[in-house]
Short mmCIF file of C-alpha atoms in Angstrom, two decimals:
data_model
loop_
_atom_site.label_atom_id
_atom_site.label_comp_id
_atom_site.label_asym_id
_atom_site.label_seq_id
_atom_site.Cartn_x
_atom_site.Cartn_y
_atom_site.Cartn_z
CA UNK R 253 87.81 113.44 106.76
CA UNK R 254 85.71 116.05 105.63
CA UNK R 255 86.74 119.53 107.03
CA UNK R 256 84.85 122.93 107.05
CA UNK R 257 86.43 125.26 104.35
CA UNK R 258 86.15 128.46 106.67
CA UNK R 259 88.72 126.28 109.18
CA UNK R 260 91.72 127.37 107.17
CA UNK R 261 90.72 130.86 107.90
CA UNK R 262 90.89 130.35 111.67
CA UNK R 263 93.98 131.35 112.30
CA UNK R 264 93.92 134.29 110.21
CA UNK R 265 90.94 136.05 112.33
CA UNK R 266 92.44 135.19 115.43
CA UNK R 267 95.97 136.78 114.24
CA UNK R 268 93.48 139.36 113.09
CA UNK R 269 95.19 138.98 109.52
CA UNK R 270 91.33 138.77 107.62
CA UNK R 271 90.30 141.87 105.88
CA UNK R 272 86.85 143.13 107.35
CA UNK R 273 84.73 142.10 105.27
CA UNK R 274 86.58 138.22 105.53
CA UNK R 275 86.42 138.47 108.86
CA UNK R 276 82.52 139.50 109.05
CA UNK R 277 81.94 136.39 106.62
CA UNK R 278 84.12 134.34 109.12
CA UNK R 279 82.13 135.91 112.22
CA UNK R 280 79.22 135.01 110.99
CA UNK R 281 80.05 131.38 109.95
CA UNK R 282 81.50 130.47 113.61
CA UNK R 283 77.40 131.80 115.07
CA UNK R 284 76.30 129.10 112.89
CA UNK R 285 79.23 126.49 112.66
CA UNK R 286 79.58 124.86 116.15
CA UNK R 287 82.79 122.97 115.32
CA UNK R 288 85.02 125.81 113.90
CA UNK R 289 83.66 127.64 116.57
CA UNK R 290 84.88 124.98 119.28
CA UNK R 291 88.18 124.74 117.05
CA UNK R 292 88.56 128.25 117.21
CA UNK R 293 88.26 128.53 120.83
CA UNK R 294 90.63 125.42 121.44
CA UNK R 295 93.97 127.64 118.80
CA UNK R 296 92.35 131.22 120.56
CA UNK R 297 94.15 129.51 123.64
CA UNK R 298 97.12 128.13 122.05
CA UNK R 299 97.59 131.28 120.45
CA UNK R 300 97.30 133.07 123.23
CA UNK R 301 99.61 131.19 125.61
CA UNK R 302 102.32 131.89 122.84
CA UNK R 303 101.95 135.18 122.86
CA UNK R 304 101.96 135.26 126.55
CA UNK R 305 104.59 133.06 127.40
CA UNK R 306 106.51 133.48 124.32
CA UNK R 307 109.53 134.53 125.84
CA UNK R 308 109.65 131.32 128.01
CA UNK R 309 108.03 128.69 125.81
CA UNK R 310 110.69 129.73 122.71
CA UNK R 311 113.86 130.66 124.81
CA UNK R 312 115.70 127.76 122.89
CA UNK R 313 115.25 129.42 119.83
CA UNK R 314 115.98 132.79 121.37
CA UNK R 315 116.05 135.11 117.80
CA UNK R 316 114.85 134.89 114.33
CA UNK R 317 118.46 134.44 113.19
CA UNK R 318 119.21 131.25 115.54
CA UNK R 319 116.51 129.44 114.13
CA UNK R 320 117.30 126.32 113.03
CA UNK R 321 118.48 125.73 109.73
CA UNK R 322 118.24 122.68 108.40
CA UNK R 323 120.30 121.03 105.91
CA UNK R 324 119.40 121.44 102.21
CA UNK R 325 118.46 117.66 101.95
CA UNK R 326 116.29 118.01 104.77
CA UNK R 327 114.63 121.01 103.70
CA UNK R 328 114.12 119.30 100.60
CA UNK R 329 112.33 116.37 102.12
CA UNK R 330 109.96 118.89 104.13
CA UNK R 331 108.94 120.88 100.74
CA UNK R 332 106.13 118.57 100.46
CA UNK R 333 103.83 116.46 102.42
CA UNK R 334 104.55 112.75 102.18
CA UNK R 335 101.39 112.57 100.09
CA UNK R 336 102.85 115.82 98.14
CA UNK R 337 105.67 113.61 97.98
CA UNK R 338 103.80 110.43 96.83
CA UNK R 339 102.17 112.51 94.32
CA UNK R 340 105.57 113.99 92.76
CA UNK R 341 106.88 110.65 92.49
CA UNK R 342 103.81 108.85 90.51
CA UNK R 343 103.65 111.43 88.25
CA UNK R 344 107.61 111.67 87.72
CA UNK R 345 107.16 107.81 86.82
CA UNK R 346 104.50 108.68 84.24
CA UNK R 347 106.14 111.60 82.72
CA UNK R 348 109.51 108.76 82.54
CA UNK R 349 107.19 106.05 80.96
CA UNK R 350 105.29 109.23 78.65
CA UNK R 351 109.38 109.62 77.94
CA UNK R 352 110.55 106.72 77.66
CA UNK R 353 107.45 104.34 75.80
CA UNK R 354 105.02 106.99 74.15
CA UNK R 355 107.44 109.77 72.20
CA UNK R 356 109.92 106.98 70.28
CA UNK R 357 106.52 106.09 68.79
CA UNK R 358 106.14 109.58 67.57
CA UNK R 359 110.19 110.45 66.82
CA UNK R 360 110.92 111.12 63.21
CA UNK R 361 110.29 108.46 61.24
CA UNK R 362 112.95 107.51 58.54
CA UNK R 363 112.48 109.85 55.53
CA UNK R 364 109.31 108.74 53.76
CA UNK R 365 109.72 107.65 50.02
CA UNK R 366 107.58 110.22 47.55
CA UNK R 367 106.05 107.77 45.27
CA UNK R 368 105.46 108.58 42.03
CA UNK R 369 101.16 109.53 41.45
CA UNK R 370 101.47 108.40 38.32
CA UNK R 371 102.34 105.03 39.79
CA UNK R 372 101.40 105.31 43.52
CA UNK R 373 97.60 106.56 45.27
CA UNK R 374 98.56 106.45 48.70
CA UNK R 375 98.80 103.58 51.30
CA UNK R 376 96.68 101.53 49.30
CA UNK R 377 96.84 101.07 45.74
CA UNK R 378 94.84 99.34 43.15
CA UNK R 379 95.66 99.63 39.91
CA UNK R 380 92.74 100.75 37.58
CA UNK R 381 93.74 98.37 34.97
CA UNK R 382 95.60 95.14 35.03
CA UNK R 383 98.76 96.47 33.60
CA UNK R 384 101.45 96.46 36.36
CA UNK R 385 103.27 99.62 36.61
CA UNK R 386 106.49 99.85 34.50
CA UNK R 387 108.33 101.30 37.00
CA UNK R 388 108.20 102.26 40.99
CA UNK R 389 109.69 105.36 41.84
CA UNK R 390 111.37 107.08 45.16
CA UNK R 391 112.88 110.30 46.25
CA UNK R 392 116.53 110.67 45.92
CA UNK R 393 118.69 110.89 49.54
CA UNK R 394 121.47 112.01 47.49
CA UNK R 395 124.71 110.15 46.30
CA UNK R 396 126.44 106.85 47.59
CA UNK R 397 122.72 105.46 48.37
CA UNK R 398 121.52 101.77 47.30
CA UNK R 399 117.81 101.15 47.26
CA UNK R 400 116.35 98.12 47.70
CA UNK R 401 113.58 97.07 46.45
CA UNK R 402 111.22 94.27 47.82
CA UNK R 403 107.75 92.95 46.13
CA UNK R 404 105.81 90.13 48.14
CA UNK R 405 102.05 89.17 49.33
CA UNK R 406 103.35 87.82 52.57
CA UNK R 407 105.65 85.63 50.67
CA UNK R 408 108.64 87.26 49.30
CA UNK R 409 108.18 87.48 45.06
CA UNK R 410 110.80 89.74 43.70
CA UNK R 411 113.96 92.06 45.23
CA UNK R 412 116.38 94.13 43.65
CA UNK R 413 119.32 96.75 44.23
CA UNK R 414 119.89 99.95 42.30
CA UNK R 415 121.23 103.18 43.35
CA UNK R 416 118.51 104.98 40.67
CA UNK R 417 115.51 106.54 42.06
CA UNK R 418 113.34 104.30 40.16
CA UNK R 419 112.94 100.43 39.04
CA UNK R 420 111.14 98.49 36.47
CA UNK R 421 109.70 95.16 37.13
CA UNK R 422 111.19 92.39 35.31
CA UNK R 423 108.41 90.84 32.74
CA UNK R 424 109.10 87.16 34.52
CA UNK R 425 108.28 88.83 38.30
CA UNK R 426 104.72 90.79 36.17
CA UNK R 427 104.50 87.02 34.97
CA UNK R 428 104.05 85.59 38.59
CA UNK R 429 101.66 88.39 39.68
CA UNK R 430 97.65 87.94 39.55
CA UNK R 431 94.71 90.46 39.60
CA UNK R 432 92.87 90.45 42.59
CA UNK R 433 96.14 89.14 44.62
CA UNK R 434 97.39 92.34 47.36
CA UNK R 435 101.01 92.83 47.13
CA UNK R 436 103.17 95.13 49.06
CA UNK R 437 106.32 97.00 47.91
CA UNK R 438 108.68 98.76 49.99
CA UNK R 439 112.34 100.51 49.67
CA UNK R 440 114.74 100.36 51.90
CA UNK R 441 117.92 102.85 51.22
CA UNK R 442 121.53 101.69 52.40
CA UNK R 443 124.82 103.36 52.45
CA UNK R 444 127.62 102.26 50.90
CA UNK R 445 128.56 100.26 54.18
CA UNK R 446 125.54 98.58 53.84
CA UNK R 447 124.08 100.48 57.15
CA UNK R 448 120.51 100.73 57.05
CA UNK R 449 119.62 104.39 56.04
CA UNK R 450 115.95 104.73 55.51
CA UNK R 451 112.91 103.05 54.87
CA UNK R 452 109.73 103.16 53.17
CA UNK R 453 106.40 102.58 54.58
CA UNK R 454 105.04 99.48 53.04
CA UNK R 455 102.40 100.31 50.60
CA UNK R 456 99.79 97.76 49.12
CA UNK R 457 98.62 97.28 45.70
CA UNK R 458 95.96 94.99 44.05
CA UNK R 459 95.51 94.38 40.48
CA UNK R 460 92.18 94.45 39.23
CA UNK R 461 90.06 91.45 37.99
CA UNK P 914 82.06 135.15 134.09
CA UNK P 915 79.35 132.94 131.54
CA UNK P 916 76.99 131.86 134.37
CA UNK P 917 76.65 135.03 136.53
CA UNK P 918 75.91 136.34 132.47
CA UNK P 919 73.01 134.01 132.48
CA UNK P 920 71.57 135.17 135.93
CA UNK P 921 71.71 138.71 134.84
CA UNK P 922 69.71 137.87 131.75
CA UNK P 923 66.85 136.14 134.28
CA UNK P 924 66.73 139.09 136.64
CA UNK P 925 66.37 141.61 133.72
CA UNK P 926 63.61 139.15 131.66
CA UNK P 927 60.65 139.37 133.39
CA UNK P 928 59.26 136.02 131.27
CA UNK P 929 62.08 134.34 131.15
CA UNK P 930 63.89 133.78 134.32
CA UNK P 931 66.46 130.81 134.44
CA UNK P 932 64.04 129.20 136.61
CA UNK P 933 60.96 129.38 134.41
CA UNK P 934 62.61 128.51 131.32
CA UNK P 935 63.53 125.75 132.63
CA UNK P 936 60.82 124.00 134.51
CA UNK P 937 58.01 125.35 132.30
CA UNK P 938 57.49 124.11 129.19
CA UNK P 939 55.25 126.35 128.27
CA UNK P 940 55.28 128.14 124.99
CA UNK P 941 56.01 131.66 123.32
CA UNK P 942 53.29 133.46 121.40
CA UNK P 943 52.89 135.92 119.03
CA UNK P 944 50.54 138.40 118.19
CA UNK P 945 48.54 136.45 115.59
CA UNK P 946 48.91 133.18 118.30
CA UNK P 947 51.29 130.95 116.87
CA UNK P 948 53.34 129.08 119.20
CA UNK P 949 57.00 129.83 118.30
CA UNK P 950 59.23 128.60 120.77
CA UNK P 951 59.16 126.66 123.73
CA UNK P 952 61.19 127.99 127.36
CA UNK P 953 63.23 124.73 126.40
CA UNK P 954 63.98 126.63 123.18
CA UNK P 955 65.41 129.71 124.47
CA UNK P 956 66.91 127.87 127.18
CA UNK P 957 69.16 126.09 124.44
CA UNK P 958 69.41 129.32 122.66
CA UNK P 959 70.86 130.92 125.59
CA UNK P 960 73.33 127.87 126.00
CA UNK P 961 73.92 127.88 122.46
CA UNK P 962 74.93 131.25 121.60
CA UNK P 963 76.30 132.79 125.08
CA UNK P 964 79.77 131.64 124.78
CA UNK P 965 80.00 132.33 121.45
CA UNK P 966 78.41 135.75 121.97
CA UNK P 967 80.95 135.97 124.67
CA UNK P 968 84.12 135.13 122.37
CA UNK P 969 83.18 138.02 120.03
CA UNK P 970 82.20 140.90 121.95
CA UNK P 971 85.56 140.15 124.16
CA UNK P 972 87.54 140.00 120.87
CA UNK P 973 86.27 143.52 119.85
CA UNK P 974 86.57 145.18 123.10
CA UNK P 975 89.26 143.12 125.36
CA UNK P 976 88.10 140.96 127.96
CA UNK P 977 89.93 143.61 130.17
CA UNK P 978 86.86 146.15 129.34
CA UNK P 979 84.67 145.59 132.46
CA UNK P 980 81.38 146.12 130.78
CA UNK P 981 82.10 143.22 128.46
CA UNK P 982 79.92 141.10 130.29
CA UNK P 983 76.96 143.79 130.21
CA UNK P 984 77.51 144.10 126.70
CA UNK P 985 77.26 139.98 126.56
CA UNK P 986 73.58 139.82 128.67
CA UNK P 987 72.14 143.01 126.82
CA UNK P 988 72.76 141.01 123.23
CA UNK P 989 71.33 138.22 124.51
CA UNK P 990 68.40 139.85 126.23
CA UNK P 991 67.45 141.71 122.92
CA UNK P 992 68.14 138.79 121.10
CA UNK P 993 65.55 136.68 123.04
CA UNK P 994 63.01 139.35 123.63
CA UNK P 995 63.36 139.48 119.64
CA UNK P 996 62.56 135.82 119.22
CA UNK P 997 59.95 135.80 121.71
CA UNK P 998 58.19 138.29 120.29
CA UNK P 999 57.70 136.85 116.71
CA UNK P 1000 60.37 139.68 115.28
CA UNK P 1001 63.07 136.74 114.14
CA UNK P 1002 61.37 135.40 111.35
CA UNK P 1003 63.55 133.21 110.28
CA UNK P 1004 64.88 134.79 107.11
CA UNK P 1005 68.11 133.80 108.27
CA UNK P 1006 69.43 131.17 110.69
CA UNK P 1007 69.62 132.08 114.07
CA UNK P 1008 73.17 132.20 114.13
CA UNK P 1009 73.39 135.26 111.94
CA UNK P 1010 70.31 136.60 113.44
CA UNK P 1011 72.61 137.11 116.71
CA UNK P 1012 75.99 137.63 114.86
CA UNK P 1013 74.14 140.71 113.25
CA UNK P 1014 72.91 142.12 117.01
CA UNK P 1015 75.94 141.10 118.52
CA UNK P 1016 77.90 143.25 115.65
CA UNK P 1017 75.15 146.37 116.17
CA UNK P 1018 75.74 146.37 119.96
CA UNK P 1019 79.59 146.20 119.18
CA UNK P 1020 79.52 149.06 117.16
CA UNK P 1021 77.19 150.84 119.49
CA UNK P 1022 79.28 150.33 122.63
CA UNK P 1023 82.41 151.22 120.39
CA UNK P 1024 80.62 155.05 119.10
CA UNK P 1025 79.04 155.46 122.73
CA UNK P 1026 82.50 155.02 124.31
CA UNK P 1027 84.12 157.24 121.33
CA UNK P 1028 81.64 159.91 121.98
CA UNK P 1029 82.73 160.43 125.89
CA UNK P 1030 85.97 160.12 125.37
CA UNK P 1031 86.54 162.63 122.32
CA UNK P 1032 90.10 163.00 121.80
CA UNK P 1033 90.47 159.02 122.73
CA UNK P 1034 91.44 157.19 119.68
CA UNK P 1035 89.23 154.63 118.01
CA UNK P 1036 89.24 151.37 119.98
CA UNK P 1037 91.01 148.77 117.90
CA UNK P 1038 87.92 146.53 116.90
CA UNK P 1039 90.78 142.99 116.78
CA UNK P 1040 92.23 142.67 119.83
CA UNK P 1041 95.33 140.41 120.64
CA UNK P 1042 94.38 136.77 121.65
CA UNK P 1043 96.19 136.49 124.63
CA UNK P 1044 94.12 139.25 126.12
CA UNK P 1045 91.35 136.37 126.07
CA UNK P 1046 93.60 134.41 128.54
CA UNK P 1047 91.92 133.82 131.85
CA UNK P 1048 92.90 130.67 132.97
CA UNK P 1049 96.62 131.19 133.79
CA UNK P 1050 96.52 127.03 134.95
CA UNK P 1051 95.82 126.05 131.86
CA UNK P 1052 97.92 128.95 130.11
CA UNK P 1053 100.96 126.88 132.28
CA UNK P 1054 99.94 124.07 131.21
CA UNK P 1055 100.11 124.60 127.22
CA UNK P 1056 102.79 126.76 127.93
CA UNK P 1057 105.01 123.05 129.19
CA UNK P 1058 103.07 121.16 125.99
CA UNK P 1059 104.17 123.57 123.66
CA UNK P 1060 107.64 123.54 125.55
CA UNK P 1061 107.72 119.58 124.78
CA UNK P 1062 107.22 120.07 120.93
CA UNK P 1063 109.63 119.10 118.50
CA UNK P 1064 111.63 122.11 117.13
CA UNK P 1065 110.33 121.91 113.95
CA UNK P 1066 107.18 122.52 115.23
CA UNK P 1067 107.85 125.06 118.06
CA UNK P 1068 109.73 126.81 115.45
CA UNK P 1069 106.49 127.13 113.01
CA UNK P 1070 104.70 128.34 116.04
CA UNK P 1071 107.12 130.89 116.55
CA UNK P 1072 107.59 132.61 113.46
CA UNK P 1073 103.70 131.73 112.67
CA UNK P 1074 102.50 132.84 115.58
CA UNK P 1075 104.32 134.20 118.05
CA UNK P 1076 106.55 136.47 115.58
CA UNK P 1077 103.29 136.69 113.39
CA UNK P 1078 104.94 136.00 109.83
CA UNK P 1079 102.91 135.95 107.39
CA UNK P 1080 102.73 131.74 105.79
CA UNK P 1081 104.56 133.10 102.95
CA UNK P 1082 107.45 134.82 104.94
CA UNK P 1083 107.61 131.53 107.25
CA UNK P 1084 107.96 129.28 104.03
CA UNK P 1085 111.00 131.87 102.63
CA UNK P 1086 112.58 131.70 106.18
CA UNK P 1087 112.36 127.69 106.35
CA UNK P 1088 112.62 126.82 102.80
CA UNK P 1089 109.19 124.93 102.49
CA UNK P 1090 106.08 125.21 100.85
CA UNK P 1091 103.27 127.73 102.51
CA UNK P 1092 101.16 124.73 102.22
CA UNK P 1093 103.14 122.68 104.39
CA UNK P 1094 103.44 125.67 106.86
CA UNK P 1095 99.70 125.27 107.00
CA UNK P 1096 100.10 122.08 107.57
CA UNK P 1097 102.97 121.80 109.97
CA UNK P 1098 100.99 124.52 111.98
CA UNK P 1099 97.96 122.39 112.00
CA UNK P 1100 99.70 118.94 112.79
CA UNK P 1101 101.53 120.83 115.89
CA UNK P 1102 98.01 121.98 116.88
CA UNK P 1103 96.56 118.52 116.63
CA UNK P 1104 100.10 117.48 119.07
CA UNK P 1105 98.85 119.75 121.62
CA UNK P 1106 95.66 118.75 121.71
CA UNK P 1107 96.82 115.24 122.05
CA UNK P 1108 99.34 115.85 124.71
CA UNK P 1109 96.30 117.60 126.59
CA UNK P 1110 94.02 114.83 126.50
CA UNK P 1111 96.11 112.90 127.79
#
């Protein structure tokens, strides 16, 4: 329901709490406003019977210091609205599923491999001639680390251990591989348990025709 | 009291006597011979605006000032000889066109009463609303509504109210939100009326 704006100043004029010049703005808007006007008249009398029959109306509550105090849950619960309330709660659920879902996305990924330029242009490689690199190369994550390896175009073609920073392709695996056919290589570093450390992205590579 | 108002205003207009106004449909002119308003006009004007009228000039000088009513028929005479004479132009709604004589003839009455009185202090242009309270009936019988009210709600209306904290203070003292003491104060408002209607 669509309510006049000046109605939340009502009680403020009538508890004569407006400055002047808010309560001029306010005077004039109830001459031309004929239901804050009638609203106004109808909490002039409320008002007014509490202030004259305060004493009777509020002898329960007697003083400022009896009033009731209600128990921290309760006072809790009475914060908010229950659409206040409805509100909190949807967006405590999306800030949980923002939590929860969204920022593993974003969480450090495993340390990224630094691939040699010589070797490696970025995600996507193609070699500018139809030599195959001698070697692939990786950054070091320091001592008791195995790397591993892995060539394939969907199809696994060639793996291989070493605890180097680097590998060279065996001339039977360059044997198997064909310009114009994308591969993918990726490294995946273990410890000496043979836990799962790290991993590369998976980068792709063509030869050229 | 409003209707005796309205007789005063028909004895003092000598066009526009309750009588007239309302039988006669006959128009207004001005000067250059434009019809402006009908009697029904000003009839509605006067029906419109007097309690309103009312409501302000008794919240700016007490409805316990016994000229208050004067005060009243005087706005509303000038502000109908005004229209009837072509000097509203409309520039602004009517509404504001009698706010501003209503707030002239306030201040008027206010200096005039200043100036005989000289060593009497200003009188307090906001009055209390209870001073507004003429119906002592119906002052018992919101008194026994508001009586009925849940405490959580008399208890907003007290400190609110009655003890006239500000909605800040209220919130500290009850641990909630000054929204919701908006709110609670308007939802035990819309109670009353209910109970009344009933």
């Amino acid at each position: 329901m669509n309510t006049c704006k000046f109605e939340a100043q009502i009680d403020d004029y009538l508890l004569n709490k407006l400055s002047k010049i808010q309560a001029e703005k306010f005077e004039d808007h109830y001459f031309n406003c004929a239901s804050c006007f009638q609203l106004m008249v109808e909490r002039d009398e409320v008002i007014a019977t509490v202030k004259l029959k305060g004493e009777q109306i509020f002898s329960d509550l007697k003083s400022e210091s009896q009033t009731i105090r209600l128990p921290w849950a309760e006072r809790l619960v009475g914060f908010f609205s229950p659409k206040q309330w409805a509100a909190v709660t949807l967006s405590a659920a999306l800030i949980l599923v923002v939590v929860l879902g969204v920022i593993p996305q974003f969480k450090s990924s495993a340390p990224q491999f630094q691939l040699d330029d010589t070797i490696m242009r970025g995600q996507t490689l193609t070699l500018i001639s139809d030599a195959i690199p001698a070697q692939f190369r990786w950054e070091d994550l320091g001592e008791n680390v195995d790397y591993k390896i892995t060539i394939d175009n969907h199809v696994q073609l060639w793996t291989a251990t070493t605890a180097s920073t680097y590998i060279t392709i065996p001339d039977e695996v360059k044997a198997k591989m064909k310009p114009g056919v994308k591969y993918f290589w990726q490294v995946k570093a273990f410890s000496k348990e043979g836990s799962l450390i790290a991993e590369s992205s998976k980068v792709q590579f063509s030869l050229s025709d | 009291m409003a209707g005796q108002g309205l007789a005063n205003i028909s004895s003092n207009h000598p066009r526009a006597s309750k009588s007239k106004l309302v039988n006669q449909e006959h128009h207004f002119y001005n000067v250059d011979g434009v019809a402006k308003h009908t009697a029904h006009d000003l009839d509605e004007i006067i029906a419109k605006y007097r309690p309103i009228v009312s409501f302000r000039v008794k919240k700016s000088l007490g409805s316990y000032t016994p000229d208050w009513e004067d005060v009243v028929n005087e706005i509303m005479l000038n502000a109908l000889e005004k229209i009837e004479s072509g000097k509203f132009r409309g520039d602004s709604s009517i509404g504001t066109f009698i706010y501003t004589i209503t707030s002239r003839r306030i201040i008027d009455y206010i200096r005039k009463k200043s100036k005989y009185l000289k060593y009497a202090p200003e009188p307090n242009p906001y009055l209390q609303p209870h001073e507004h309270v003429e119906n002592k009936e119906r002052a018992e019988m919101i008194a026994k509504y508001l009586e009925r009210l849940k405490p959580k709600y008399k208890e907003i209306l007290y400190l609110y109210y009655y003890k006239e904290l500000s909605r800040e203070e209220v919130a500290t003292k009850l641990g909630i939100s000054p929204r919701r003491v908006s709110e609670r104060v308007n939802y035990a408002q819309k109670l009353l009326k209910k109970m009344m209607k009933k």
